[in-house]
JSON list of C-alpha atoms in Angstrom, two decimals:
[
{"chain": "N", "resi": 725, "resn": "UNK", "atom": "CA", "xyz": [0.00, 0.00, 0.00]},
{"chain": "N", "resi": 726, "resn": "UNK", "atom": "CA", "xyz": [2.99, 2.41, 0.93]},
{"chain": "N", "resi": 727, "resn": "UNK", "atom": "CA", "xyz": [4.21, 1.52, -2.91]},
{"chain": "N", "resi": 728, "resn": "UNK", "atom": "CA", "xyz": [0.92, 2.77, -4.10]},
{"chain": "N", "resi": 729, "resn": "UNK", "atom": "CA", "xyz": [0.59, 5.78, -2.25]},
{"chain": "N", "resi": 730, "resn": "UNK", "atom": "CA", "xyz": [4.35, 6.85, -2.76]},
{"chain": "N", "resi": 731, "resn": "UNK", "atom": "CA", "xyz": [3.81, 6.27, -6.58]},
{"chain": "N", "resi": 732, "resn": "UNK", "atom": "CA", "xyz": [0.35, 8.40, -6.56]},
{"chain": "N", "resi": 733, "resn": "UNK", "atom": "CA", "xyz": [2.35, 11.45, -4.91]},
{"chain": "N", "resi": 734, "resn": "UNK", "atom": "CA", "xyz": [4.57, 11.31, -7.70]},
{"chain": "N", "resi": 735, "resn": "UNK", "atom": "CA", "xyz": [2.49, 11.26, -10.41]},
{"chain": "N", "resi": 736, "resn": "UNK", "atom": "CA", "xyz": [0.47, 14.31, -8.36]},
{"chain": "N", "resi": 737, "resn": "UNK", "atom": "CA", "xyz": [3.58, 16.25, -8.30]},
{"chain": "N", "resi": 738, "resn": "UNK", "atom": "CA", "xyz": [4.67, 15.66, -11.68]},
{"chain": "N", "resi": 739, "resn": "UNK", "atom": "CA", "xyz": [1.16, 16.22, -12.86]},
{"chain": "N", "resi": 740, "resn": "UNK", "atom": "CA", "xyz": [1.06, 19.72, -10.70]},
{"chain": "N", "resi": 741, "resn": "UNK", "atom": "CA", "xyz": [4.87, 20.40, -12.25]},
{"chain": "N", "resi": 742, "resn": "UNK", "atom": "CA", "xyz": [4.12, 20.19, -15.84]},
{"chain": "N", "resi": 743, "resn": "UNK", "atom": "CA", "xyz": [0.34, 21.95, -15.26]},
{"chain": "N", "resi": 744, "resn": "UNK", "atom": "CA", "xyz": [2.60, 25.15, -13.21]},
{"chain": "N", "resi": 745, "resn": "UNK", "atom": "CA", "xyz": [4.95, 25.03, -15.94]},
{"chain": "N", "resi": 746, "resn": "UNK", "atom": "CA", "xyz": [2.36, 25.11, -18.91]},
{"chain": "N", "resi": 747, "resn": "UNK", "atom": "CA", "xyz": [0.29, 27.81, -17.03]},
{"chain": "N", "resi": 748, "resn": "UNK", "atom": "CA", "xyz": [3.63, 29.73, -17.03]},
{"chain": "N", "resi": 749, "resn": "UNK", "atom": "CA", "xyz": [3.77, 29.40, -20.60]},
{"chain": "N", "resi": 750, "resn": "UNK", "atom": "CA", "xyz": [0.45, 30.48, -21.34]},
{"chain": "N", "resi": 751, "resn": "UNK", "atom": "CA", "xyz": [0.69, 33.68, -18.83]},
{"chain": "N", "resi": 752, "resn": "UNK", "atom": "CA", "xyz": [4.33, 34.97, -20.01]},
{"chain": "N", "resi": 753, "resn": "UNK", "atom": "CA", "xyz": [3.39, 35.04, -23.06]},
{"chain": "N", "resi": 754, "resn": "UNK", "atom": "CA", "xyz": [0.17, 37.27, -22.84]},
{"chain": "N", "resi": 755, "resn": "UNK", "atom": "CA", "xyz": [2.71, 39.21, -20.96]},
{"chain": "N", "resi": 756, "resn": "UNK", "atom": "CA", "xyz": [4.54, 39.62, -23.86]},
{"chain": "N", "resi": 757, "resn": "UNK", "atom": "CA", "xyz": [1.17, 40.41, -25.87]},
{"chain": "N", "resi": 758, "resn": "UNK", "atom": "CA", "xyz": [1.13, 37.72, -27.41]},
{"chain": "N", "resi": 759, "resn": "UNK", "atom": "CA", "xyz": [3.29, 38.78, -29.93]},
{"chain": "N", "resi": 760, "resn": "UNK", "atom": "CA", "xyz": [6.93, 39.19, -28.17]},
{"chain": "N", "resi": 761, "resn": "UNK", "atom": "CA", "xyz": [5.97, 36.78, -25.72]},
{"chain": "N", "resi": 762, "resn": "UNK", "atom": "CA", "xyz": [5.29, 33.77, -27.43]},
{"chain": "N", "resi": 763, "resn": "UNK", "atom": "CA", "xyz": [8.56, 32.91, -28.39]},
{"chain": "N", "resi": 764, "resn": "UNK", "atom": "CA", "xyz": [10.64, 33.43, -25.01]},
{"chain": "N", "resi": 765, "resn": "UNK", "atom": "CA", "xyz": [8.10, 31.93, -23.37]},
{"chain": "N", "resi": 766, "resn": "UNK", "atom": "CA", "xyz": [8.32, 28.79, -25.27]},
{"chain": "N", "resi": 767, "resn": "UNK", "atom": "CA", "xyz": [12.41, 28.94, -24.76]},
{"chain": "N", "resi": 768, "resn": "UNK", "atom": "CA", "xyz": [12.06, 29.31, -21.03]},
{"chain": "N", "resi": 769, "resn": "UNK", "atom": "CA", "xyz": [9.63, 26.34, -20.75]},
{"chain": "N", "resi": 770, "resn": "UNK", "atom": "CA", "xyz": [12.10, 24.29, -23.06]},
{"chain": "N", "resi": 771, "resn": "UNK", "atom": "CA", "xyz": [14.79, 25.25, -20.96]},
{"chain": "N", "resi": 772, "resn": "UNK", "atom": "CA", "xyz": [12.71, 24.10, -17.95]},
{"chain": "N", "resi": 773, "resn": "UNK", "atom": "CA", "xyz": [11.84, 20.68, -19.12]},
{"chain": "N", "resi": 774, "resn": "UNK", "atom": "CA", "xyz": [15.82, 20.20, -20.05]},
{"chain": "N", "resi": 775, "resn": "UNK", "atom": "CA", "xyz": [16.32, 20.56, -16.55]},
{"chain": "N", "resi": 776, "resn": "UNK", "atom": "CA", "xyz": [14.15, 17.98, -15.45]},
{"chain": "N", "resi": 777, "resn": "UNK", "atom": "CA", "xyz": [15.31, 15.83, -18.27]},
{"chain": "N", "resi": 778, "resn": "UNK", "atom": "CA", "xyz": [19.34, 16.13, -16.66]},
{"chain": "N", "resi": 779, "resn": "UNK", "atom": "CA", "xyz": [17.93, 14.93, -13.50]},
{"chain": "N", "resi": 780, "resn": "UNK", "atom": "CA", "xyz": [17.00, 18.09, -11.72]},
{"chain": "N", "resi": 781, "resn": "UNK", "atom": "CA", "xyz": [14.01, 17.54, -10.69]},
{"chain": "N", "resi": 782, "resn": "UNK", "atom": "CA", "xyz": [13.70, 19.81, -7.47]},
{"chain": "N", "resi": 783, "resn": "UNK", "atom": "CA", "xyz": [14.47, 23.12, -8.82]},
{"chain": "N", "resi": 784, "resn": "UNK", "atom": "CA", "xyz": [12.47, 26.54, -8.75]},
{"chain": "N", "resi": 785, "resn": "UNK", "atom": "CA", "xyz": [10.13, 26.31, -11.90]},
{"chain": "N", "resi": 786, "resn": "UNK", "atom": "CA", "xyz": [9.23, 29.91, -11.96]},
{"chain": "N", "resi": 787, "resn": "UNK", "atom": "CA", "xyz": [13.01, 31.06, -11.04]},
{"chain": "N", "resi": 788, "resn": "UNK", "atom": "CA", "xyz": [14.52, 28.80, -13.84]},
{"chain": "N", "resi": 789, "resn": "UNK", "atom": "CA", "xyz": [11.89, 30.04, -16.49]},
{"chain": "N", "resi": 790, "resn": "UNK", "atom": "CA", "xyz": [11.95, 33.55, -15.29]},
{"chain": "N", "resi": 791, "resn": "UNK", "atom": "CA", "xyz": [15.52, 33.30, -15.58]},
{"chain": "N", "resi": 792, "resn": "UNK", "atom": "CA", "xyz": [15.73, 31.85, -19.20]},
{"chain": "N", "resi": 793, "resn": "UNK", "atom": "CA", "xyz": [12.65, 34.56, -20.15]},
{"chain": "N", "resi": 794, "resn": "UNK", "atom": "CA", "xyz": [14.57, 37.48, -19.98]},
{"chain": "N", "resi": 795, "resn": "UNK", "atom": "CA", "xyz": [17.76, 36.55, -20.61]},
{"chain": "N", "resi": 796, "resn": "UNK", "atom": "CA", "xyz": [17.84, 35.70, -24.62]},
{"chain": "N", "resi": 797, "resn": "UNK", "atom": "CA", "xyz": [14.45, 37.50, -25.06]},
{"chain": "N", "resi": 798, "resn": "UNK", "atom": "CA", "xyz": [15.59, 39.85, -28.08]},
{"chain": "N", "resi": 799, "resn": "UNK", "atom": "CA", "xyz": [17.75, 36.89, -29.85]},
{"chain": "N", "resi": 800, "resn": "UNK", "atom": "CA", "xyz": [15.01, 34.20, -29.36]},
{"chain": "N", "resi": 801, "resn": "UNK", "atom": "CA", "xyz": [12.40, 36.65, -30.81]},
{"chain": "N", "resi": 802, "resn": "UNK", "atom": "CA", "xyz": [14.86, 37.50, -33.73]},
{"chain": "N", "resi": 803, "resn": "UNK", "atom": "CA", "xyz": [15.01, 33.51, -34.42]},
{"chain": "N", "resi": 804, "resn": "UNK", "atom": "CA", "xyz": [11.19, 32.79, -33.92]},
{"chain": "N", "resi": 805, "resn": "UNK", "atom": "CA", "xyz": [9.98, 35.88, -36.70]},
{"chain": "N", "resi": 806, "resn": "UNK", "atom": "CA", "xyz": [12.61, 34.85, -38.90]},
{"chain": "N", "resi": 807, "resn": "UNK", "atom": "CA", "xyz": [10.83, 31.52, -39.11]},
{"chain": "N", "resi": 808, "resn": "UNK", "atom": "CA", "xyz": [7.24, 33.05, -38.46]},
{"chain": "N", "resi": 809, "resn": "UNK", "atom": "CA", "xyz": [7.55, 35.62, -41.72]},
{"chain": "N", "resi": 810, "resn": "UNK", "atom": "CA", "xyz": [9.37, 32.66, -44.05]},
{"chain": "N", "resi": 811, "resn": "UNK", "atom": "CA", "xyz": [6.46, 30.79, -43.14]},
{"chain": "N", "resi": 812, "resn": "UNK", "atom": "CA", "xyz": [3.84, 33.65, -43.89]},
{"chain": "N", "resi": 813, "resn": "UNK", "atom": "CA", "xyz": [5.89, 33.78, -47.17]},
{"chain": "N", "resi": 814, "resn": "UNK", "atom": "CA", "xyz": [5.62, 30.68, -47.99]},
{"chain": "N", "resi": 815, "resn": "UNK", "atom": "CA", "xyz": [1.94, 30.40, -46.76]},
{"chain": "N", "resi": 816, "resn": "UNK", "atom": "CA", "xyz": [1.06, 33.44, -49.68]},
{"chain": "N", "resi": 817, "resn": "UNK", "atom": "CA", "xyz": [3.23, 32.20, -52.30]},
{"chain": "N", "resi": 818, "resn": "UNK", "atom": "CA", "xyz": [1.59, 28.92, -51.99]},
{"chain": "N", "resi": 819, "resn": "UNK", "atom": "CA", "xyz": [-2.00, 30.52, -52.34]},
{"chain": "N", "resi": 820, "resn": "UNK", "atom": "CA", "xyz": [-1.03, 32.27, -55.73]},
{"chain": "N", "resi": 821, "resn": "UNK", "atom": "CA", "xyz": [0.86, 29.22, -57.21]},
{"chain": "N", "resi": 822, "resn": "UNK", "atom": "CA", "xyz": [-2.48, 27.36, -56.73]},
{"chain": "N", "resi": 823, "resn": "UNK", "atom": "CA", "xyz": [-4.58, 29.79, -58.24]},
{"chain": "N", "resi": 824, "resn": "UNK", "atom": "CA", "xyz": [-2.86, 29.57, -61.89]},
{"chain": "N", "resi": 825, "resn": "UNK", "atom": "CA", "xyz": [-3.46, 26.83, -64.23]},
{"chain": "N", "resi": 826, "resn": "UNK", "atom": "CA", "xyz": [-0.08, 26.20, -65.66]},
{"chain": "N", "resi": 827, "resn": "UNK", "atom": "CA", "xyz": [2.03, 22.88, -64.87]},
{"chain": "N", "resi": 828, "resn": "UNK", "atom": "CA", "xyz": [4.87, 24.95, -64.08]},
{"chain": "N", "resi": 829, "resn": "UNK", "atom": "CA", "xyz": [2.49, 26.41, -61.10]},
{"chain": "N", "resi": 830, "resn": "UNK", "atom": "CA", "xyz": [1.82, 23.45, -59.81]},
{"chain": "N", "resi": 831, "resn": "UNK", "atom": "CA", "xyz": [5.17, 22.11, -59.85]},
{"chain": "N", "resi": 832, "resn": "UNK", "atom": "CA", "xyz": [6.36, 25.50, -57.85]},
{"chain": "N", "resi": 833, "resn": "UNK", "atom": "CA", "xyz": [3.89, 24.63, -55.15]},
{"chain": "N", "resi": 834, "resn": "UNK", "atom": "CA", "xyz": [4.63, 21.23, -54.38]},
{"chain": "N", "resi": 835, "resn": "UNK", "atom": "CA", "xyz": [8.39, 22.73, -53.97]},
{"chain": "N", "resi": 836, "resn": "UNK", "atom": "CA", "xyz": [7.35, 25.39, -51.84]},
{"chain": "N", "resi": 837, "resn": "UNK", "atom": "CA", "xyz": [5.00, 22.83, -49.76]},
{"chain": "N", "resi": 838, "resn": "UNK", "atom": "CA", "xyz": [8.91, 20.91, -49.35]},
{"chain": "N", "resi": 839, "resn": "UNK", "atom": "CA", "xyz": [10.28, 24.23, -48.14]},
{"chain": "N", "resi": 840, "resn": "UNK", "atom": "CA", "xyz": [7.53, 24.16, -45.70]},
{"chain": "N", "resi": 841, "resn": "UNK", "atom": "CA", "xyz": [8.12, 21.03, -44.29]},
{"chain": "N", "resi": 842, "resn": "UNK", "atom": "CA", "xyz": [11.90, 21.94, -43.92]},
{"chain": "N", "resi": 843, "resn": "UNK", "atom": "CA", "xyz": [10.59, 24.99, -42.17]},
{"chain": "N", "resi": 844, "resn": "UNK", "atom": "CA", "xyz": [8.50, 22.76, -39.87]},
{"chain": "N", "resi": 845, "resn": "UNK", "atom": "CA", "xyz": [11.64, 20.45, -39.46]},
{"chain": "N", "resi": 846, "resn": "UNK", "atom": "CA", "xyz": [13.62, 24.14, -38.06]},
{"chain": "N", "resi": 847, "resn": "UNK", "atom": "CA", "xyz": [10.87, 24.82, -35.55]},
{"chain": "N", "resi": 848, "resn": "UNK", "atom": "CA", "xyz": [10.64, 21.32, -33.77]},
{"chain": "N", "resi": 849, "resn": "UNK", "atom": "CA", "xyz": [14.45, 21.32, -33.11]},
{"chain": "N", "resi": 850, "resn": "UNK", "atom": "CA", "xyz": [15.07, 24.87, -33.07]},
{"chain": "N", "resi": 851, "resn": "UNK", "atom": "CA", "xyz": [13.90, 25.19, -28.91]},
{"chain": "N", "resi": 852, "resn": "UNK", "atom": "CA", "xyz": [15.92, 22.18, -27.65]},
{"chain": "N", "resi": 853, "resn": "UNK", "atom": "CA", "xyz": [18.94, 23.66, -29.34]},
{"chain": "N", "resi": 854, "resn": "UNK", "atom": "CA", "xyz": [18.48, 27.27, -28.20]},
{"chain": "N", "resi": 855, "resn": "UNK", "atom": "CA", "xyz": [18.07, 25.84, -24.68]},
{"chain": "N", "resi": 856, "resn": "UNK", "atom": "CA", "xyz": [20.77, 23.63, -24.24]},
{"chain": "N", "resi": 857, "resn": "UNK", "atom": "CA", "xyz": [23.21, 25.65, -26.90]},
{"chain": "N", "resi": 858, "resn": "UNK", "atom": "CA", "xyz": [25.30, 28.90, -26.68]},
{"chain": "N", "resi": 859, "resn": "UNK", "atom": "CA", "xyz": [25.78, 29.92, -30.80]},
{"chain": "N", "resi": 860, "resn": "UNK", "atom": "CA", "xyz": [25.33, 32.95, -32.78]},
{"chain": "N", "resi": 861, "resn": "UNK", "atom": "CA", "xyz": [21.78, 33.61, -33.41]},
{"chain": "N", "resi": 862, "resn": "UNK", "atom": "CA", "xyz": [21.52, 32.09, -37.02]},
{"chain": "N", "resi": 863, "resn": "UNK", "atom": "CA", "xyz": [23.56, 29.05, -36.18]},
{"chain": "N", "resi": 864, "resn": "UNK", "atom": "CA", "xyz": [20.41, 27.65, -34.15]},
{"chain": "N", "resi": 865, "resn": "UNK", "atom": "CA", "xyz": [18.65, 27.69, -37.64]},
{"chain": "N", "resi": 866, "resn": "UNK", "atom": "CA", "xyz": [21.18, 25.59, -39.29]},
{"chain": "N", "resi": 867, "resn": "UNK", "atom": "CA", "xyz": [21.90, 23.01, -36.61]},
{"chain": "N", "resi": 868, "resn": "UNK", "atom": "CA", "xyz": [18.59, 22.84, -36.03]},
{"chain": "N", "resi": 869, "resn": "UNK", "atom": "CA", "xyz": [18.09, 22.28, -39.71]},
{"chain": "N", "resi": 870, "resn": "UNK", "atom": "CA", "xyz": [20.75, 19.47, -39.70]},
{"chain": "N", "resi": 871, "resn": "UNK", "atom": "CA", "xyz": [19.95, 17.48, -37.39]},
{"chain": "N", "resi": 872, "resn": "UNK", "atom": "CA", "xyz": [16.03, 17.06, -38.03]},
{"chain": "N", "resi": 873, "resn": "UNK", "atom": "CA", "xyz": [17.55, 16.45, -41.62]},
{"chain": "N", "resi": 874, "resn": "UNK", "atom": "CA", "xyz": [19.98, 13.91, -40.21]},
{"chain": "N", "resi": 875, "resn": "UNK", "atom": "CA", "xyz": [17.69, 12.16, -37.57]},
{"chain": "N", "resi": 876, "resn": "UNK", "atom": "CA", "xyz": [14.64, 11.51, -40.10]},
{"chain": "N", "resi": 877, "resn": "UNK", "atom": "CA", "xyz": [13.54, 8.60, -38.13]},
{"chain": "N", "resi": 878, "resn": "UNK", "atom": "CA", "xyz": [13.47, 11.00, -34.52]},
{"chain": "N", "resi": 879, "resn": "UNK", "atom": "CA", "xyz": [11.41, 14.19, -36.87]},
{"chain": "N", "resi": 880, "resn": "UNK", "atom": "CA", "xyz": [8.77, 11.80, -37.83]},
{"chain": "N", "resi": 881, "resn": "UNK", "atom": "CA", "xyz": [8.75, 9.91, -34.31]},
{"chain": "N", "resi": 882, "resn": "UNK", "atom": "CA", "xyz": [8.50, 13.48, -32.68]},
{"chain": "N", "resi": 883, "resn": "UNK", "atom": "CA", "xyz": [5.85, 15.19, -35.47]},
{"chain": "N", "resi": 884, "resn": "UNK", "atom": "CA", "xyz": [3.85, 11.98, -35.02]},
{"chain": "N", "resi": 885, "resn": "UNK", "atom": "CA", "xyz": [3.13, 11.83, -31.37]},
{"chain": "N", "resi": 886, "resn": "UNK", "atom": "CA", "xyz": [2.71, 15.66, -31.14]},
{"chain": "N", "resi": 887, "resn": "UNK", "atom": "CA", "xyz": [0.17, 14.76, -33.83]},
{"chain": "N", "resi": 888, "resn": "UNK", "atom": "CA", "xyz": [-1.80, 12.01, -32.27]},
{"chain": "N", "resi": 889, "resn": "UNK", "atom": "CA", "xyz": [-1.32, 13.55, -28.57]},
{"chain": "N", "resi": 890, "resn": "UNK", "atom": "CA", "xyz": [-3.19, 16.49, -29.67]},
{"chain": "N", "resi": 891, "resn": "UNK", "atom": "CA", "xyz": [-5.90, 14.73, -31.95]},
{"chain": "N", "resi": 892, "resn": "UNK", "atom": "CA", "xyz": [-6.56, 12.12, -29.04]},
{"chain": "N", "resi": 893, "resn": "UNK", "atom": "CA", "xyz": [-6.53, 15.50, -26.79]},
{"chain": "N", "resi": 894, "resn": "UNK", "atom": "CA", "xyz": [-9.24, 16.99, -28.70]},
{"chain": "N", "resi": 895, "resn": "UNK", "atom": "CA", "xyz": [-11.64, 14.23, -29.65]},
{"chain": "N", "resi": 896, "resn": "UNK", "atom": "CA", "xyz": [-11.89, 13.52, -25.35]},
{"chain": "N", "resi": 897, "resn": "UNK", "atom": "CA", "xyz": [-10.75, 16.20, -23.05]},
{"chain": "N", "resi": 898, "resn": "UNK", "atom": "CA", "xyz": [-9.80, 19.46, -25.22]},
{"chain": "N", "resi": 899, "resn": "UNK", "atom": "CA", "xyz": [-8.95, 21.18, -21.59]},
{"chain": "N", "resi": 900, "resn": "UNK", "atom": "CA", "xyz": [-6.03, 19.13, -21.18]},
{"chain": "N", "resi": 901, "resn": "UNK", "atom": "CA", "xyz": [-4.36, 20.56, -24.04]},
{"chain": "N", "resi": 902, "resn": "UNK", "atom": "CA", "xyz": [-4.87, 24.08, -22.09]},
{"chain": "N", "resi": 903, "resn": "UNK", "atom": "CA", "xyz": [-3.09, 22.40, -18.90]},
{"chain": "N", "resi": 904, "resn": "UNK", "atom": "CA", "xyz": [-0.64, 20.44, -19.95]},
{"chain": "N", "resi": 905, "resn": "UNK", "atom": "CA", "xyz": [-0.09, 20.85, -24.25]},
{"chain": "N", "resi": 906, "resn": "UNK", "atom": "CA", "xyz": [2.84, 23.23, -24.24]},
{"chain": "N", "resi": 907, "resn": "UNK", "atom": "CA", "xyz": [4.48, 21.68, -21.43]},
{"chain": "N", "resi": 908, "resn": "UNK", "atom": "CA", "xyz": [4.13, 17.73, -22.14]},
{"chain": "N", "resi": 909, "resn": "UNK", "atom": "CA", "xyz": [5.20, 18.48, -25.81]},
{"chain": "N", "resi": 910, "resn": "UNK", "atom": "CA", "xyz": [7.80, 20.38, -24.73]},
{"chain": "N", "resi": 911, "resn": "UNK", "atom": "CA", "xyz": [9.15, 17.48, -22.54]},
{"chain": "N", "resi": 912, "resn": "UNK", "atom": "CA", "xyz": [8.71, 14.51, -25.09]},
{"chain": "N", "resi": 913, "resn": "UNK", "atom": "CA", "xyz": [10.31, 17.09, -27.65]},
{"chain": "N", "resi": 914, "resn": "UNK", "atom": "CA", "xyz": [13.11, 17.58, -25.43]},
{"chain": "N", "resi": 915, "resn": "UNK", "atom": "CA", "xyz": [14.09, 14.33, -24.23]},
{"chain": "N", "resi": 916, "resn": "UNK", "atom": "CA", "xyz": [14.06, 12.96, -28.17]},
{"chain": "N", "resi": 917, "resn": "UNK", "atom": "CA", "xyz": [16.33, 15.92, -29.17]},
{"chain": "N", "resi": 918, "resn": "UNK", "atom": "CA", "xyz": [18.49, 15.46, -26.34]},
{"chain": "N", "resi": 919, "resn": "UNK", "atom": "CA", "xyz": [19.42, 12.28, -27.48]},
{"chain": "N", "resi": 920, "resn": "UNK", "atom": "CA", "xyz": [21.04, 13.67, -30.30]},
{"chain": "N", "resi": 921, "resn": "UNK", "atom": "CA", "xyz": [23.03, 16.49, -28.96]},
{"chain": "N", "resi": 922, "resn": "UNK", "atom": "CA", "xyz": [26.19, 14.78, -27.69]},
{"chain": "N", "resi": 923, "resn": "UNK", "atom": "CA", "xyz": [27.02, 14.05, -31.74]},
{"chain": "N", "resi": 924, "resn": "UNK", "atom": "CA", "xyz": [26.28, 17.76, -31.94]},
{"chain": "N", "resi": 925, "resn": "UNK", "atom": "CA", "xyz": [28.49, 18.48, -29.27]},
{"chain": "N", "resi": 926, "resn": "UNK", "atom": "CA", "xyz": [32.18, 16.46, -30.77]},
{"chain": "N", "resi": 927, "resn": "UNK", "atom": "CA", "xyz": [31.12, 18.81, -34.39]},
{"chain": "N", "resi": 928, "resn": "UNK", "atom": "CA", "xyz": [31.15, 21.59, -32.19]},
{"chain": "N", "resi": 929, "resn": "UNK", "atom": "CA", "xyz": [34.56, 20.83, -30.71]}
]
């Protein structure tokens, strides 16, 4: 019975954890107004979650994201519209290709459609990097870049679950994606890019 009840407080903790930290996520970056806020938001939480994931579980949640909020908040905003407006780009010259008639236009939008899923590719790895990584601001972009490209297996693992976790999510209890989305996805995302950065880590010297 002691088993039982020790493994319930855990799971109540870790439950409360990743709830605090995805209610931080959610309040920072209305803070920011939603439009500078969003992106360091999303690094601090990331840089949470890597915390837990190298075994420290017992630190200050809102110190460690406060922390990691302000400290790269002009660089990580830099990165994230960078990759917000190429998307927007690519969003609008998708929409005209597929308005003309020509086989040339069509062709165009199935290559811009790749470029998008490259762009996707940059955005799943692009907040485990900047959180466990110290490079110059468009280096995070490549390397993030590289190693979706090299890990194929890991980007479709990762874009998969994030897929069916938030379908499942929505066709039974939509409010858990409020209370726990950003976080859990954060974590899962985390741990499967962290398996890939000590390989990272020899190229970098």
């Amino acid at each position: 019975m002691s088993g039982f009840v020790e493994g319930y407080y855990r799971f109540a903790v870790w439950v409360t954890r990743f709830a605090c930290l995805n209610l931080l996520w959610i309040a920072f970056t209305l803070l920011g107004l939603g439009l500078f806020g969003l992106f360091p938001a999303t690094a601090a939480m990331f840089a949470v979650v890597r915390k837990w994931i190298n075994g420290e579980k017992d630190i200050s949640v809102f110190h460690v994201f406060w922390k990691s909020y302000k400290k790269e908040f002009l660089k990580i905003n830099v990165l994230g519209y960078i990759l917000a407006g190429a998307g927007y780009l690519m969003t609008m010259e998708f929409q005209i290709l597929r308005t003309q008639e020509h086989i040339a236009y069509t062709v165009a939008s199935f290559a811009v459609i790749g470029l998008f899923l490259l762009l996707s590719v940059i955005a799943l790895f692009l907040f485990p990097i900047f959180a466990h990584f110290q490079l110059r601001t468009l280096d995070y972009i490549k390397w993030a870049l590289l190693i979706g490209i090299g890990h194929p297996l890991l980007t479709v693992f990762l874009l998969g679950i994030i897929i069916a976790l938030t379908y499942l999510s929505f066709m039974t209890i939509p409010a858990l994606l409020f209370f726990f989305g950003g976080s859990v996805f954060a974590y899962i995302i985390m741990w499967g890019v962290h398996l890939t950065f000590s390989k990272m880590e020899e190229s970098l010297g």
